[in-house]
PDB file of C-alpha atoms in Angstrom:
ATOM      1  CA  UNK P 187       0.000   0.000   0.000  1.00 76.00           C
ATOM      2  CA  UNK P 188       0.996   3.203  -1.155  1.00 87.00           C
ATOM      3  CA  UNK P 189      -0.213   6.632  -0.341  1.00 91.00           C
ATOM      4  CA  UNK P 190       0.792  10.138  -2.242  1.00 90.00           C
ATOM      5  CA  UNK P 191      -0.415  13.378  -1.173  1.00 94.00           C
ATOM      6  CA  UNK P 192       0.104  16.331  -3.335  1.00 96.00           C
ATOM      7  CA  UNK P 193      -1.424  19.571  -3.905  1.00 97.00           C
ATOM      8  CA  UNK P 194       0.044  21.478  -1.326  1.00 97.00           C
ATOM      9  CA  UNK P 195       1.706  25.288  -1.619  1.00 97.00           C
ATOM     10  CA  UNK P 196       1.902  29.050  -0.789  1.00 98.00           C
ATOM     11  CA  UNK P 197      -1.094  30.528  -0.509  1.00 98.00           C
ATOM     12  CA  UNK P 198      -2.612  34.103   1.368  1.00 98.00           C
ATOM     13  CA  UNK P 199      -4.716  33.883   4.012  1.00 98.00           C
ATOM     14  CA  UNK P 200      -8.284  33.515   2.750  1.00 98.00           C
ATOM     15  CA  UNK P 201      -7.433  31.569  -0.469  1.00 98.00           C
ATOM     16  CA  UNK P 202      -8.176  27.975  -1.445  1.00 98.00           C
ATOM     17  CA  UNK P 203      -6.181  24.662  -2.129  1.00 98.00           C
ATOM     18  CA  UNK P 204      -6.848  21.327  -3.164  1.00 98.00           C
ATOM     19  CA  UNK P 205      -4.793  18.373  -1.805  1.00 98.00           C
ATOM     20  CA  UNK P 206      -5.126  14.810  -3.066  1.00 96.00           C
ATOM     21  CA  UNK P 207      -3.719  11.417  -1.538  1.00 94.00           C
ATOM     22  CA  UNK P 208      -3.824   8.964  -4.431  1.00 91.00           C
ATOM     23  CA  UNK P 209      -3.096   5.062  -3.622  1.00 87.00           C
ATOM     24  CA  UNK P 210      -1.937   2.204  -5.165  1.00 83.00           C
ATOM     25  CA  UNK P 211      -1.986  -1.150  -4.054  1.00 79.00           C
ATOM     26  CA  UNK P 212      -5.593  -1.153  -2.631  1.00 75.00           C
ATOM     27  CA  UNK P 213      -8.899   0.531  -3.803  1.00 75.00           C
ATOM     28  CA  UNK P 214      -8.889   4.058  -1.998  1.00 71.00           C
ATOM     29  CA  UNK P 215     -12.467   4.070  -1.946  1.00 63.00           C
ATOM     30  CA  UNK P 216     -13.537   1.499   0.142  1.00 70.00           C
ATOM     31  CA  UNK P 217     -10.665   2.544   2.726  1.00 83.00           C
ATOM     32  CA  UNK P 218     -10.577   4.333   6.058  1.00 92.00           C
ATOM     33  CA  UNK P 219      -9.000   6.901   5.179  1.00 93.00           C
ATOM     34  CA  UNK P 220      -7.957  10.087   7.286  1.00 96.00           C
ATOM     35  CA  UNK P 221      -5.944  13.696   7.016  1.00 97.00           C
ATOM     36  CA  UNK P 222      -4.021  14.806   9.655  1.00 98.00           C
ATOM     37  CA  UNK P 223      -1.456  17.539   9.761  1.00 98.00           C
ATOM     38  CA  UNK P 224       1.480  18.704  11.228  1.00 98.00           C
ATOM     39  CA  UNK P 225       2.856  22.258  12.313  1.00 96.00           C
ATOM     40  CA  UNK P 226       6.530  22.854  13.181  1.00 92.00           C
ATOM     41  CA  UNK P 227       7.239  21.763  17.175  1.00 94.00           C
ATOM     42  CA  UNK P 228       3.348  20.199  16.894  1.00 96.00           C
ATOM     43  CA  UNK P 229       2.262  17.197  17.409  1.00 96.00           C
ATOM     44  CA  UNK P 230       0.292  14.992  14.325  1.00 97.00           C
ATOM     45  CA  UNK P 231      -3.760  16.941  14.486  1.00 97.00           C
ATOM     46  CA  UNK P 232      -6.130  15.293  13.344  1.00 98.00           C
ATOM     47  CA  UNK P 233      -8.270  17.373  10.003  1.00 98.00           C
ATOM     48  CA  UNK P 234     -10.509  15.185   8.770  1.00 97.00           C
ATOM     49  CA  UNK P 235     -11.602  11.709   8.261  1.00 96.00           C
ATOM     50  CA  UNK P 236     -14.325   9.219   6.676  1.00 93.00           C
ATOM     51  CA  UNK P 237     -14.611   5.491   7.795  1.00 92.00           C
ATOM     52  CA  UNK P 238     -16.036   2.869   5.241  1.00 87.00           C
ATOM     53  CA  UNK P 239     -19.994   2.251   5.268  1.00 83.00           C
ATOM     54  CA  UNK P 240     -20.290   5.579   6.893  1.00 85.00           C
ATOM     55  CA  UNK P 241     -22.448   8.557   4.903  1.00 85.00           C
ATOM     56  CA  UNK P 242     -20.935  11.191   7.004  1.00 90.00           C
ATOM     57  CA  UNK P 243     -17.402  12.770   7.537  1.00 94.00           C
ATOM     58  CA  UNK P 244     -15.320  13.768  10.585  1.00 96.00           C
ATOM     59  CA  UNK P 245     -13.920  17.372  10.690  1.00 97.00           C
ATOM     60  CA  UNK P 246     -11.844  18.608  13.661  1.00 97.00           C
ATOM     61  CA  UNK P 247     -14.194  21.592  14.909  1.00 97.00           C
ATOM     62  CA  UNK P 248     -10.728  23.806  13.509  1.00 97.00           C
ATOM     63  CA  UNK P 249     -11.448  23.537  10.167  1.00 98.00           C
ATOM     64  CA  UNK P 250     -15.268  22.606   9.825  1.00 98.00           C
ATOM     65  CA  UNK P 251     -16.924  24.772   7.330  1.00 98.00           C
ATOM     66  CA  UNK P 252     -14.000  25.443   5.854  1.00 98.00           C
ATOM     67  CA  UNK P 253     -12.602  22.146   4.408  1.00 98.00           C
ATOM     68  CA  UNK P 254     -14.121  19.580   2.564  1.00 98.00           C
ATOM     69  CA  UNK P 255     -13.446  15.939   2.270  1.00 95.00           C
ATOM     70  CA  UNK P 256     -14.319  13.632  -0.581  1.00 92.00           C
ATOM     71  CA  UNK P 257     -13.276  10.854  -2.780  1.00 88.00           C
ATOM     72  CA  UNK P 258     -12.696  10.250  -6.543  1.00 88.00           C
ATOM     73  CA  UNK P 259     -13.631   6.626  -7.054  1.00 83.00           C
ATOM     74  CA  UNK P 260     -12.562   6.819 -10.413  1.00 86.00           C
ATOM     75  CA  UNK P 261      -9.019   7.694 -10.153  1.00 87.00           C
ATOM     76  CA  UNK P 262      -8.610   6.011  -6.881  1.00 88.00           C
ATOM     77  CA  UNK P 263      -8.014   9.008  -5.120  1.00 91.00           C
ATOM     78  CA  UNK P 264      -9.431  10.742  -1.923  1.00 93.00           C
ATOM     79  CA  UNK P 265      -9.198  15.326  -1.654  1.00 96.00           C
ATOM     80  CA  UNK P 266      -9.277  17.531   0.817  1.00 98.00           C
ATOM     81  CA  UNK P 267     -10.310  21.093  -0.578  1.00 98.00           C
ATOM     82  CA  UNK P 268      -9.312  23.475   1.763  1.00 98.00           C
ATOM     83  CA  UNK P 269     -10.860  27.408   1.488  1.00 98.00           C
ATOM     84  CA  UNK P 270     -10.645  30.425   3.998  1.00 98.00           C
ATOM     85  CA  UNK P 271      -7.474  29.705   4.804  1.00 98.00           C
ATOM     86  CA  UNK P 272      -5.779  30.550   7.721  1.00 98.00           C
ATOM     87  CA  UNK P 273      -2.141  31.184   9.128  1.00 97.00           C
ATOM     88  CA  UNK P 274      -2.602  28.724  11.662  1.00 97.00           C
ATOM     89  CA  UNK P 275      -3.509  25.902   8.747  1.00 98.00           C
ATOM     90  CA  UNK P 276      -0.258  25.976   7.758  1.00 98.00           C
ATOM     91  CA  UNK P 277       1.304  22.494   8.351  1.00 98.00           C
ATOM     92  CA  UNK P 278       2.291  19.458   6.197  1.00 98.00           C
ATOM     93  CA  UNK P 279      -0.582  17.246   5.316  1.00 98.00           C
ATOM     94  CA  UNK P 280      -0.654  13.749   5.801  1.00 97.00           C
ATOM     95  CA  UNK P 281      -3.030  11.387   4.174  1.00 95.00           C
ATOM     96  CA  UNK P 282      -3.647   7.993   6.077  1.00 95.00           C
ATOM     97  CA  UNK P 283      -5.656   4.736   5.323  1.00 93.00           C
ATOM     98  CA  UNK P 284      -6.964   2.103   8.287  1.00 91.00           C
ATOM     99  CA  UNK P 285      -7.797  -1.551   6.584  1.00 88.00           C
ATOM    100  CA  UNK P 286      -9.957  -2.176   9.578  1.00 89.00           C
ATOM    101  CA  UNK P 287     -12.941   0.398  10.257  1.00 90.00           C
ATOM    102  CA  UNK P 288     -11.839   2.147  13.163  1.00 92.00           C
ATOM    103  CA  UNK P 289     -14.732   2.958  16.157  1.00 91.00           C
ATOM    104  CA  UNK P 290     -15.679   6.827  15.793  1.00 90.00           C
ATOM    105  CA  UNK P 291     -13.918   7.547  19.438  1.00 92.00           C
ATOM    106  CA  UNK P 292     -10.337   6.587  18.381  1.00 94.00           C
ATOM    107  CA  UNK P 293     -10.567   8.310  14.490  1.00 94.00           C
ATOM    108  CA  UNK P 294      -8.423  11.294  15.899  1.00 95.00           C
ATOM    109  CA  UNK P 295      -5.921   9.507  16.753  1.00 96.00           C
ATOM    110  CA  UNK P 296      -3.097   9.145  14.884  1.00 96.00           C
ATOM    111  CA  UNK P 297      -2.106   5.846  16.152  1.00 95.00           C
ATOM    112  CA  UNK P 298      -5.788   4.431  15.133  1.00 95.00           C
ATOM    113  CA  UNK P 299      -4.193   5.173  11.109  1.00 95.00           C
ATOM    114  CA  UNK P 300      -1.524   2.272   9.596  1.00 91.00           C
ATOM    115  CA  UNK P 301      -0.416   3.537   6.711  1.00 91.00           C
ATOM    116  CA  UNK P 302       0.909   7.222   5.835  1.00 94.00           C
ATOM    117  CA  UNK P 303       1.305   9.193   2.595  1.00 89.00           C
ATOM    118  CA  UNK P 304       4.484  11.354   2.633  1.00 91.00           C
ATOM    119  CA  UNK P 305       2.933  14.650   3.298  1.00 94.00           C
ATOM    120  CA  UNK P 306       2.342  17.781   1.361  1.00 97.00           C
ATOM    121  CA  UNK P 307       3.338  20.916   2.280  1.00 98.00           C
ATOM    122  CA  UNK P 308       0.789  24.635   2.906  1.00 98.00           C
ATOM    123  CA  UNK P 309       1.945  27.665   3.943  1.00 98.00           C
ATOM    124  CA  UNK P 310      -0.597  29.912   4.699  1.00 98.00           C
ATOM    125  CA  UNK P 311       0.650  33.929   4.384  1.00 97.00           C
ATOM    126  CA  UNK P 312      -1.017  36.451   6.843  1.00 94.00           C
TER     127      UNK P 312
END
């Protein structure tokens, strides 16, 4: 199982990105499958997340509203379209898959997620 996330850059505060996570080696859409980011000196936060069989997504209260989670069955690929950025969003962005469907109370953890994408990079300017 690979993951790749991608998408990520310099951007002003209030703009929009796009980040994808594209896999290989298992069919993204029927995953667990989870962002999470990191800011320098941070610990791993959890963004957002959906679990297979579920019809709704998780959003960490930070960024709900403002990001958007969905999947591309297509291309095997899951995004996370991110708009009103904010100085404070600026961290690398991992994507993360779970085989197993993981029970709603551990999804923000990052231990709960087995495999990891590399990360992607957004700064957000002030």
């Amino acid at each position: 199982v690979q993951l790749q996330a991608s998408g990520g850059g310099l951007v002003q505060a209030g703009g929009s990105l796009r980040l994808s996570c594209a896999a290989s080696g298992h069919t993204f859409s029927l995953s667990n499958v989870a962002w999470f980011r990191q800011a320098p000196g941070k610990e791993r936060e959890f963004v957002a997340a959906v679990r297979r069989g579920d019809t709704n997504t998780y959003y960490a209260d930070s960024v709900k509203g403002r990001f958007t989670f969905s999947r591309d069955m297509a291309k095997n690929t899951v995004h996370l379209q991110m708009n009103s950025l904010k100085p404070e969003d600026t961290a690398v962005y991992y994507c993360a898959r779970k085989e197993n469907r993981p029970i709603s109370s551990s999804i923000a953890s990052a231990d709960t997620w087995g495999d990891w994408g590399q990360g992607t990079l957004v700064t957000v300017s002030s």
